[in-house]
mmCIF file of C-alpha atoms in Angstrom:
data_model
loop_
_atom_site.group_PDB
_atom_site.id
_atom_site.type_symbol
_atom_site.label_atom_id
_atom_site.label_comp_id
_atom_site.label_asym_id
_atom_site.label_seq_id
_atom_site.Cartn_x
_atom_site.Cartn_y
_atom_site.Cartn_z
ATOM 1 C CA MET A 224 3.431 -9.289 -50.861
ATOM 2 C CA THR A 225 5.493 -11.792 -49.182
ATOM 3 C CA GLU A 226 3.723 -15.518 -48.660
ATOM 4 C CA LEU A 227 3.972 -16.210 -44.816
ATOM 5 C CA ARG A 228 3.686 -19.652 -43.309
ATOM 6 C CA TRP A 229 1.709 -19.230 -40.054
ATOM 7 C CA GLY A 230 2.107 -21.026 -36.874
ATOM 8 C CA LEU A 231 -0.555 -20.797 -34.201
ATOM 9 C CA LEU A 232 0.157 -20.559 -30.517
ATOM 10 C CA ALA A 233 -2.982 -21.823 -28.940
ATOM 11 C CA ALA A 234 -5.777 -23.804 -30.311
ATOM 12 C CA GLY A 235 -8.858 -21.967 -28.943
ATOM 13 C CA THR A 236 -11.904 -20.286 -30.628
ATOM 14 C CA ILE A 237 -10.076 -17.182 -31.731
ATOM 15 C CA ALA A 238 -7.349 -19.287 -33.120
ATOM 16 C CA ALA A 239 -9.714 -21.363 -35.067
ATOM 17 C CA HIS A 240 -11.270 -17.752 -36.660
ATOM 18 C CA PHE A 241 -7.859 -16.882 -37.648
ATOM 19 C CA ALA A 242 -7.069 -20.417 -39.073
ATOM 20 C CA ALA A 243 -10.179 -20.214 -41.328
ATOM 21 C CA GLY A 244 -8.899 -16.480 -42.085
ATOM 22 C CA VAL A 245 -5.329 -17.827 -43.339
ATOM 23 C CA ASP A 246 -6.970 -20.416 -45.522
ATOM 24 C CA GLU A 247 -9.174 -17.462 -47.182
ATOM 25 C CA SER A 248 -6.225 -15.172 -47.621
ATOM 26 C CA LYS A 249 -4.060 -14.632 -50.746
ATOM 27 C CA HIS A 250 -0.770 -14.686 -49.015
ATOM 28 C CA GLY A 251 -0.757 -16.884 -46.035
ATOM 29 C CA VAL A 252 -0.472 -20.819 -45.402
ATOM 30 C CA LEU A 253 -1.039 -22.685 -42.428
ATOM 31 C CA GLY A 254 2.036 -24.402 -41.146
ATOM 32 C CA ALA A 255 1.780 -25.629 -37.665
ATOM 33 C CA VAL A 256 -0.307 -25.312 -34.432
ATOM 34 C CA ALA A 257 0.782 -25.704 -31.092
ATOM 35 C CA ALA A 258 -1.512 -26.295 -27.786
ATOM 36 C CA ARG A 259 -0.346 -27.453 -24.085
ATOM 37 C CA ASP A 260 -2.407 -30.688 -24.990
ATOM 38 C CA GLY A 261 -0.867 -32.348 -27.659
ATOM 39 C CA GLU A 262 -4.170 -34.024 -28.536
ATOM 40 C CA ARG A 263 -5.907 -30.924 -28.816
ATOM 41 C CA ALA A 264 -3.401 -29.880 -31.126
ATOM 42 C CA ARG A 265 -3.659 -32.822 -33.299
ATOM 43 C CA GLU A 266 -7.463 -32.530 -33.467
ATOM 44 C CA PHE A 267 -7.129 -28.485 -34.385
ATOM 45 C CA ALA A 268 -4.684 -29.566 -37.159
ATOM 46 C CA ALA A 269 -7.106 -32.206 -38.504
ATOM 47 C CA ARG A 270 -9.809 -29.824 -38.852
ATOM 48 C CA PHE A 271 -7.781 -27.195 -40.621
ATOM 49 C CA ASP A 272 -5.676 -29.397 -42.612
ATOM 50 C CA ILE A 273 -2.610 -28.157 -40.919
ATOM 51 C CA PRO A 274 0.464 -30.097 -41.598
ATOM 52 C CA LYS A 275 2.206 -30.069 -37.936
ATOM 53 C CA ALA A 276 0.867 -30.179 -34.611
ATOM 54 C CA TYR A 277 2.805 -29.820 -31.452
ATOM 55 C CA GLY A 278 2.333 -30.267 -27.814
ATOM 56 C CA SER A 279 4.531 -27.387 -26.665
ATOM 57 C CA TYR A 280 4.779 -23.694 -27.913
ATOM 58 C CA GLU A 281 8.766 -24.072 -27.798
ATOM 59 C CA ASP A 282 8.652 -26.725 -30.406
ATOM 60 C CA LEU A 283 6.437 -24.570 -32.732
ATOM 61 C CA LEU A 284 9.028 -21.744 -31.994
ATOM 62 C CA ALA A 285 11.974 -24.012 -33.039
ATOM 63 C CA ASP A 286 10.394 -24.903 -36.338
ATOM 64 C CA PRO A 287 12.594 -23.543 -39.173
ATOM 65 C CA ASP A 288 9.406 -23.723 -41.651
ATOM 66 C CA ILE A 289 7.531 -21.227 -39.727
ATOM 67 C CA ASP A 290 7.633 -17.477 -40.623
ATOM 68 C CA ALA A 291 5.069 -15.760 -38.576
ATOM 69 C CA VAL A 292 3.351 -16.765 -35.284
ATOM 70 C CA TYR A 293 -0.053 -15.776 -34.308
ATOM 71 C CA VAL A 294 -0.421 -15.619 -30.339
ATOM 72 C CA SER A 295 -4.020 -16.224 -29.096
ATOM 73 C CA THR A 296 -3.157 -17.510 -25.413
ATOM 74 C CA PRO A 297 -5.040 -15.933 -22.618
ATOM 75 C CA HIS A 298 -4.231 -12.337 -22.132
ATOM 76 C CA ALA A 299 -1.716 -12.636 -19.407
ATOM 77 C CA LEU A 300 0.438 -15.046 -21.337
ATOM 78 C CA HIS A 301 0.726 -12.819 -24.384
ATOM 79 C CA LYS A 302 3.968 -10.891 -23.298
ATOM 80 C CA GLU A 303 5.788 -14.398 -22.465
ATOM 81 C CA TRP A 304 5.135 -15.936 -25.761
ATOM 82 C CA ALA A 305 5.146 -12.660 -28.004
ATOM 83 C CA ILE A 306 8.591 -12.203 -26.524
ATOM 84 C CA ALA A 307 9.427 -15.902 -27.213
ATOM 85 C CA ALA A 308 8.403 -15.767 -30.716
ATOM 86 C CA VAL A 309 10.266 -12.530 -31.486
ATOM 87 C CA GLU A 310 13.378 -14.122 -30.076
ATOM 88 C CA ALA A 311 13.039 -17.139 -31.975
ATOM 89 C CA GLY A 312 13.170 -14.816 -35.095
ATOM 90 C CA LYS A 313 9.454 -15.179 -36.050
ATOM 91 C CA HIS A 314 7.245 -12.480 -37.113
ATOM 92 C CA VAL A 315 4.200 -11.809 -34.564
ATOM 93 C CA LEU A 316 0.706 -11.171 -34.887
ATOM 94 C CA CYS A 317 -0.723 -11.037 -31.139
ATOM 95 C CA GLU A 318 -4.218 -10.987 -30.116
ATOM 96 C CA LYS A 319 -5.544 -7.787 -28.410
ATOM 97 C CA PRO A 320 -4.810 -6.699 -25.779
ATOM 98 C CA LEU A 321 -1.032 -7.044 -26.779
ATOM 99 C CA THR A 322 -0.415 -7.110 -22.928
ATOM 100 C CA ILE A 323 -1.770 -6.485 -19.722
ATOM 101 C CA THR A 324 -0.195 -3.055 -19.350
ATOM 102 C CA ALA A 325 1.392 -0.516 -21.385
ATOM 103 C CA ALA A 326 4.862 -1.264 -19.457
ATOM 104 C CA ASP A 327 4.623 -4.985 -20.805
ATOM 105 C CA ALA A 328 3.675 -3.745 -24.165
ATOM 106 C CA GLY A 329 6.705 -1.573 -24.349
ATOM 107 C CA GLU A 330 9.043 -4.513 -23.513
ATOM 108 C CA VAL A 331 7.341 -6.548 -26.376
ATOM 109 C CA ILE A 332 7.815 -3.887 -28.773
ATOM 110 C CA ASP A 333 11.714 -3.246 -27.730
ATOM 111 C CA ALA A 334 12.082 -6.917 -28.329
ATOM 112 C CA ALA A 335 10.581 -6.679 -31.856
ATOM 113 C CA ARG A 336 12.807 -3.864 -32.576
ATOM 114 C CA ALA A 337 15.936 -5.476 -31.243
ATOM 115 C CA HIS A 338 15.365 -8.646 -33.258
ATOM 116 C CA ASP A 339 14.415 -6.636 -36.399
ATOM 117 C CA VAL A 340 10.854 -8.589 -36.854
ATOM 118 C CA PHE A 341 7.346 -7.507 -37.594
ATOM 119 C CA LEU A 342 4.875 -7.237 -34.793
ATOM 120 C CA MET A 343 1.275 -6.175 -34.958
ATOM 121 C CA GLU A 344 -1.669 -5.957 -32.265
ATOM 122 C CA ALA A 345 -4.548 -8.098 -33.664
ATOM 123 C CA PHE A 346 -7.254 -5.313 -33.776
ATOM 124 C CA MET A 347 -8.735 -6.913 -36.901
ATOM 125 C CA TYR A 348 -11.819 -4.408 -36.859
ATOM 126 C CA ARG A 349 -9.350 -1.618 -37.784
ATOM 127 C CA LEU A 350 -8.935 -3.269 -41.150
ATOM 128 C CA HIS A 351 -12.443 -3.577 -41.909
ATOM 129 C CA PRO A 352 -13.846 -1.203 -44.798
ATOM 130 C CA GLN A 353 -16.583 -0.151 -42.469
ATOM 131 C CA THR A 354 -14.030 1.375 -40.055
ATOM 132 C CA ARG A 355 -11.983 2.813 -42.732
ATOM 133 C CA ARG A 356 -15.234 4.419 -44.226
ATOM 134 C CA LEU A 357 -16.259 5.773 -40.859
ATOM 135 C CA ALA A 358 -12.677 7.609 -40.291
ATOM 136 C CA GLU A 359 -12.983 8.936 -44.181
ATOM 137 C CA LEU A 360 -16.443 10.449 -43.197
ATOM 138 C CA ILE A 361 -15.208 11.977 -40.145
ATOM 139 C CA SER A 362 -12.044 13.430 -41.546
ATOM 140 C CA SER A 363 -14.016 14.886 -44.578
ATOM 141 C CA GLY A 364 -16.372 16.729 -42.177
ATOM 142 C CA ALA A 365 -19.290 14.883 -43.137
ATOM 143 C CA ILE A 366 -20.891 15.867 -39.894
ATOM 144 C CA GLY A 367 -18.921 19.092 -39.119
ATOM 145 C CA GLU A 368 -16.900 19.616 -36.090
ATOM 146 C CA VAL A 369 -16.985 16.166 -33.861
ATOM 147 C CA ARG A 370 -18.045 16.743 -30.525
ATOM 148 C CA ALA A 371 -18.761 13.259 -29.035
ATOM 149 C CA VAL A 372 -18.657 9.670 -29.410
ATOM 150 C CA ASP A 373 -20.441 6.744 -27.689
ATOM 151 C CA THR A 374 -19.593 3.146 -28.145
ATOM 152 C CA THR A 375 -20.457 -0.048 -26.383
ATOM 153 C CA PHE A 376 -19.140 -3.688 -26.682
ATOM 154 C CA SER A 377 -21.005 -5.981 -23.988
ATOM 155 C CA PHE A 378 -22.004 -9.672 -23.504
ATOM 156 C CA ASP A 379 -22.937 -11.877 -21.087
ATOM 157 C CA SER A 380 -20.226 -15.010 -21.121
ATOM 158 C CA ASN A 381 -20.925 -18.458 -21.010
ATOM 159 C CA PRO A 382 -19.645 -20.609 -18.189
ATOM 160 C CA GLU A 383 -16.383 -21.589 -20.094
ATOM 161 C CA GLU A 384 -15.825 -17.986 -21.012
ATOM 162 C CA THR A 385 -16.682 -16.689 -17.455
ATOM 163 C CA ALA A 386 -13.937 -19.139 -15.906
ATOM 164 C CA ARG A 387 -11.081 -17.270 -17.902
ATOM 165 C CA LEU A 388 -12.593 -13.909 -17.743
ATOM 166 C CA SER A 389 -13.269 -13.738 -14.048
ATOM 167 C CA ASP A 390 -9.635 -14.502 -13.162
ATOM 168 C CA PRO A 391 -7.340 -11.448 -12.734
ATOM 169 C CA ALA A 392 -4.274 -13.619 -12.923
ATOM 170 C CA LEU A 393 -5.265 -14.146 -16.524
ATOM 171 C CA GLY A 394 -6.052 -10.640 -17.111
ATOM 172 C CA GLY A 395 -9.936 -10.980 -16.709
ATOM 173 C CA GLY A 396 -12.588 -8.439 -16.954
ATOM 174 C CA GLY A 397 -14.478 -6.417 -19.733
ATOM 175 C CA ILE A 398 -12.203 -3.451 -20.030
ATOM 176 C CA LEU A 399 -9.102 -5.763 -21.297
ATOM 177 C CA ASP A 400 -11.259 -8.163 -23.183
ATOM 178 C CA VAL A 401 -13.568 -5.856 -25.104
ATOM 179 C CA GLY A 402 -13.359 -2.464 -23.649
ATOM 180 C CA CYS A 403 -10.182 -2.040 -25.566
ATOM 181 C CA TYR A 404 -12.150 -2.176 -28.862
ATOM 182 C CA CYS A 405 -14.248 0.741 -27.267
ATOM 183 C CA THR A 406 -10.853 2.923 -26.375
ATOM 184 C CA SER A 407 -9.246 2.267 -29.743
ATOM 185 C CA LEU A 408 -12.343 3.376 -31.594
ATOM 186 C CA ALA A 409 -12.854 6.429 -29.457
ATOM 187 C CA ARG A 410 -9.265 7.199 -30.159
ATOM 188 C CA LEU A 411 -9.557 6.639 -33.903
ATOM 189 C CA VAL A 412 -12.681 9.123 -34.208
ATOM 190 C CA ALA A 413 -10.433 11.716 -32.751
ATOM 191 C CA GLN A 414 -7.504 11.207 -34.778
ATOM 192 C CA ALA A 415 -9.660 11.289 -37.797
ATOM 193 C CA ALA A 416 -11.406 14.541 -36.422
ATOM 194 C CA THR A 417 -7.979 16.162 -35.668
ATOM 195 C CA GLY A 418 -5.726 14.829 -38.404
ATOM 196 C CA GLN A 419 -3.421 13.480 -35.808
ATOM 197 C CA ASP A 420 -1.666 9.989 -36.284
ATOM 198 C CA VAL A 421 -1.994 8.913 -32.840
ATOM 199 C CA VAL A 422 -4.096 10.601 -30.043
ATOM 200 C CA GLU A 423 -4.623 9.854 -26.118
ATOM 201 C CA PRO A 424 -7.119 11.156 -23.889
ATOM 202 C CA ALA A 425 -6.233 14.288 -21.504
ATOM 203 C CA GLU A 426 -8.684 12.853 -18.913
ATOM 204 C CA VAL A 427 -9.836 9.255 -18.078
ATOM 205 C CA SER A 428 -12.562 8.700 -15.420
ATOM 206 C CA GLY A 429 -14.843 5.743 -14.952
ATOM 207 C CA MET A 430 -16.960 3.247 -12.954
ATOM 208 C CA ALA A 431 -17.460 -0.378 -12.804
ATOM 209 C CA HIS A 432 -19.275 -3.408 -10.995
ATOM 210 C CA LEU A 433 -16.491 -5.639 -9.783
ATOM 211 C CA SER A 434 -16.671 -9.199 -9.201
ATOM 212 C CA ALA A 435 -15.646 -11.113 -6.054
ATOM 213 C CA THR A 436 -12.249 -11.417 -7.822
ATOM 214 C CA GLY A 437 -11.800 -7.931 -8.330
ATOM 215 C CA VAL A 438 -12.208 -7.778 -12.150
ATOM 216 C CA ASP A 439 -14.641 -5.488 -13.915
ATOM 217 C CA GLU A 440 -17.793 -7.323 -14.873
ATOM 218 C CA TRP A 441 -19.287 -4.189 -16.733
ATOM 219 C CA ALA A 442 -17.995 -0.935 -16.783
ATOM 220 C CA THR A 443 -18.226 2.798 -18.197
ATOM 221 C CA GLY A 444 -15.532 5.373 -18.987
ATOM 222 C CA LEU A 445 -15.408 8.999 -19.971
ATOM 223 C CA LEU A 446 -12.496 10.067 -21.937
ATOM 224 C CA ARG A 447 -11.760 13.704 -22.990
ATOM 225 C CA LEU A 448 -9.960 13.480 -26.276
ATOM 226 C CA PRO A 449 -8.185 16.011 -28.403
ATOM 227 C CA GLY A 450 -10.508 18.543 -29.955
ATOM 228 C CA ASP A 451 -12.326 18.664 -26.691
ATOM 229 C CA ILE A 452 -14.115 15.474 -27.889
ATOM 230 C CA LEU A 453 -16.031 13.579 -25.197
ATOM 231 C CA ALA A 454 -16.170 9.623 -25.396
ATOM 232 C CA THR A 455 -18.606 7.719 -23.384
ATOM 233 C CA ILE A 456 -17.362 4.083 -23.630
ATOM 234 C CA SER A 457 -18.973 0.882 -22.156
ATOM 235 C CA CYS A 458 -18.161 -2.670 -22.090
ATOM 236 C CA GLY A 459 -18.955 -5.918 -20.175
ATOM 237 C CA ILE A 460 -18.653 -9.605 -19.693
ATOM 238 C CA ARG A 461 -21.759 -10.185 -17.752
ATOM 239 C CA LEU A 462 -24.134 -8.084 -19.065
ATOM 240 C CA THR A 463 -25.824 -7.964 -22.460
ATOM 241 C CA ARG A 464 -26.112 -4.596 -24.039
ATOM 242 C CA GLU A 465 -26.698 -3.066 -27.420
ATOM 243 C CA ASP A 466 -23.329 -2.878 -28.943
ATOM 244 C CA GLY A 467 -22.990 0.262 -31.410
ATOM 245 C CA ILE A 468 -21.090 3.223 -32.258
ATOM 246 C CA HIS A 469 -22.442 6.790 -32.423
ATOM 247 C CA VAL A 470 -20.508 9.763 -33.614
ATOM 248 C CA PHE A 471 -21.894 13.502 -32.915
ATOM 249 C CA GLY A 472 -20.756 16.592 -34.777
ATOM 250 C CA SER A 473 -21.794 20.035 -35.130
ATOM 251 C CA LEU A 474 -23.602 19.307 -38.468
ATOM 252 C CA GLY A 475 -25.074 15.684 -37.956
ATOM 253 C CA GLN A 476 -24.221 12.393 -36.726
ATOM 254 C CA LEU A 477 -23.071 9.004 -37.660
ATOM 255 C CA HIS A 478 -24.485 5.712 -36.343
ATOM 256 C CA ILE A 479 -23.064 2.158 -36.892
ATOM 257 C CA PRO A 480 -25.689 -0.186 -35.216
ATOM 258 C CA ARG A 481 -23.666 -3.111 -35.983
ATOM 259 C CA PRO A 482 -19.873 -2.589 -35.751
ATOM 260 C CA ALA A 483 -17.235 -4.584 -37.703
ATOM 261 C CA TRP A 484 -16.176 -6.526 -34.352
ATOM 262 C CA ILE A 485 -19.362 -8.360 -34.002
ATOM 263 C CA HIS A 486 -19.366 -11.943 -35.324
ATOM 264 C CA PRO A 487 -21.365 -11.639 -38.330
ATOM 265 C CA LEU A 488 -19.569 -8.834 -39.893
ATOM 266 C CA ARG A 489 -16.110 -10.694 -39.500
ATOM 267 C CA ASP A 490 -17.193 -12.676 -42.922
ATOM 268 C CA PRO A 491 -17.357 -11.101 -46.249
ATOM 269 C CA GLY A 492 -20.839 -9.052 -46.864
ATOM 270 C CA VAL A 493 -22.344 -5.920 -46.595
ATOM 271 C CA SER A 494 -22.343 -3.524 -43.463
ATOM 272 C CA GLN A 495 -23.989 0.015 -42.882
ATOM 273 C CA ILE A 496 -23.206 3.394 -41.639
ATOM 274 C CA ILE A 497 -26.110 5.772 -40.893
ATOM 275 C CA LEU A 498 -25.363 9.451 -41.698
ATOM 276 C CA THR A 499 -27.906 11.749 -40.242
ATOM 277 C CA PRO A 500 -27.647 15.456 -41.084
ATOM 278 C CA ALA A 501 -28.703 18.188 -38.481
ATOM 279 C CA ASP A 502 -31.189 19.149 -40.947
ATOM 280 C CA GLY A 503 -32.011 16.246 -42.990
ATOM 281 C CA GLU A 504 -33.034 12.681 -43.249
ATOM 282 C CA PRO A 505 -30.952 9.661 -42.618
ATOM 283 C CA GLU A 506 -28.864 8.299 -45.472
ATOM 284 C CA VAL A 507 -27.774 4.624 -45.125
ATOM 285 C CA ILE A 508 -24.180 4.129 -46.498
ATOM 286 C CA GLU A 509 -23.758 0.569 -47.345
ATOM 287 C CA ILE A 510 -20.182 -0.906 -47.453
ATOM 288 C CA GLU A 511 -19.170 -4.075 -48.946
ATOM 289 C CA ALA A 512 -16.438 -6.318 -47.563
ATOM 290 C CA THR A 513 -15.254 -8.832 -50.159
ATOM 291 C CA GLN A 514 -12.674 -10.872 -47.681
ATOM 292 C CA GLY A 515 -13.291 -11.571 -44.012
ATOM 293 C CA VAL A 516 -11.573 -9.756 -41.363
ATOM 294 C CA PHE A 517 -9.185 -12.553 -40.301
ATOM 295 C CA ALA A 518 -8.128 -13.118 -43.979
ATOM 296 C CA ARG A 519 -7.562 -9.241 -44.352
ATOM 297 C CA GLU A 520 -5.584 -9.392 -41.084
ATOM 298 C CA ALA A 521 -3.224 -12.133 -42.454
ATOM 299 C CA ASP A 522 -2.724 -10.426 -45.768
ATOM 300 C CA HIS A 523 -2.027 -7.149 -43.927
ATOM 301 C CA VAL A 524 0.810 -8.771 -42.251
ATOM 302 C CA ALA A 525 2.163 -10.111 -45.373
ATOM 303 C CA ALA A 526 1.874 -6.600 -47.151
ATOM 304 C CA HIS A 527 3.779 -4.792 -44.301
ATOM 305 C CA VAL A 528 6.076 -7.484 -43.024
ATOM 306 C CA GLU A 529 9.159 -5.781 -44.367
ATOM 307 C CA ASP A 530 8.291 -2.411 -42.806
ATOM 308 C CA ARG A 531 8.170 -4.143 -39.430
ATOM 309 C CA GLN A 532 5.017 -2.219 -38.250
ATOM 310 C CA ALA A 533 1.549 -1.801 -39.938
ATOM 311 C CA PRO A 534 0.632 1.820 -40.803
ATOM 312 C CA GLU A 535 -2.926 1.312 -39.395
ATOM 313 C CA LEU A 536 -1.691 -0.319 -35.996
ATOM 314 C CA THR A 537 1.668 1.102 -35.466
ATOM 315 C CA TRP A 538 3.539 0.558 -32.202
ATOM 316 C CA ALA A 539 2.817 4.010 -31.155
ATOM 317 C CA GLU A 540 -0.761 3.199 -31.716
ATOM 318 C CA THR A 541 -0.831 0.153 -29.476
ATOM 319 C CA LEU A 542 1.208 1.996 -26.782
ATOM 320 C CA ALA A 543 -1.395 4.781 -26.653
ATOM 321 C CA ASN A 544 -4.296 2.432 -26.323
ATOM 322 C CA MET A 545 -2.362 0.225 -23.736
ATOM 323 C CA ARG A 546 -1.848 3.526 -21.750
ATOM 324 C CA THR A 547 -5.601 4.488 -21.856
ATOM 325 C CA LEU A 548 -6.628 1.097 -20.631
ATOM 326 C CA ASP A 549 -4.261 1.430 -17.602
ATOM 327 C CA ARG A 550 -5.893 4.603 -16.954
ATOM 328 C CA TRP A 551 -9.386 3.410 -17.243
ATOM 329 C CA ARG A 552 -8.708 0.069 -15.037
ATOM 330 C CA GLU A 553 -7.212 2.195 -12.189
ATOM 331 C CA ALA A 554 -10.139 4.511 -12.428
ATOM 332 C CA VAL A 555 -12.595 1.773 -11.744
ATOM 333 C CA GLY A 556 -10.438 0.246 -9.126
ATOM 334 C CA TYR A 557 -9.523 -3.000 -10.844
ATOM 335 C CA GLY A 558 -8.475 -5.625 -8.491
ATOM 336 C CA ARG A 559 -10.363 -4.427 -5.577
ATOM 337 C CA ARG A 560 -12.578 -7.164 -4.466
ATOM 338 C CA ALA A 561 -16.067 -6.668 -4.154
#
């Protein structure tokens, strides 16, 4: 693996999680952090013992000592700064969603291809051993022919989060913020069930409660995936619901009560998948993660930086998910003011 010197574009909560992950990683070091507010960048740098702090993103991108950049700005700024980082010759790990639309995602990918740098969308849950074990169980036929999947990721945002998540100019709403996990997971289930590398739904429908600004505060979608697998996906930013994953097959079902995207499972530890055969008792399958998901993410970039794409989160995978999100937001009438 290559050792990467990381620069962080933005100094918010998710950047703090990633900074801690780089500290835990085997093949990454923290080189610099940038924020629009120089004092905030300096405070963040002191917190994580980062040697350089910049009061502008441009200054960080001009730093020759930085190999890779982690973009964790608000969603609507991902495209601008991912492309700027690529054009500066930096490898890029960009928080999900990669951009606001599939068309924008295509532009970022085209830029990475043209400048011959690594690019990955940061769906850290895809690298967790729980997620990998789920895919293995499905592809091995543990529950027979997969017929349906239900998944939910929903929370009630605090005032600071609400300000960002309620603004359509910043890509607000639950579908882009957390619904993207649901579409990604549903598609992963169909990929494992059908043996295809990348799948997209043949049909997408949905409903949502829209805010006064036109963003979805809670939403539900229905996907018809290859293999005639039906997926019910739910998300929200103003509604607390029980997060979880259910996969139903002809010979039983799989249940993940605590998916790898929730905060406690981001750290090393044991998680569970419950396998219930159609004619038997539930079996609890325990999966141990010896490394936190953000450290795993940093090391995954280092392992595949020379390939320019990560095998588990290819550019084709990102585009398929972005197109699905476009269709879900269109189905619920995103942008239509209540």
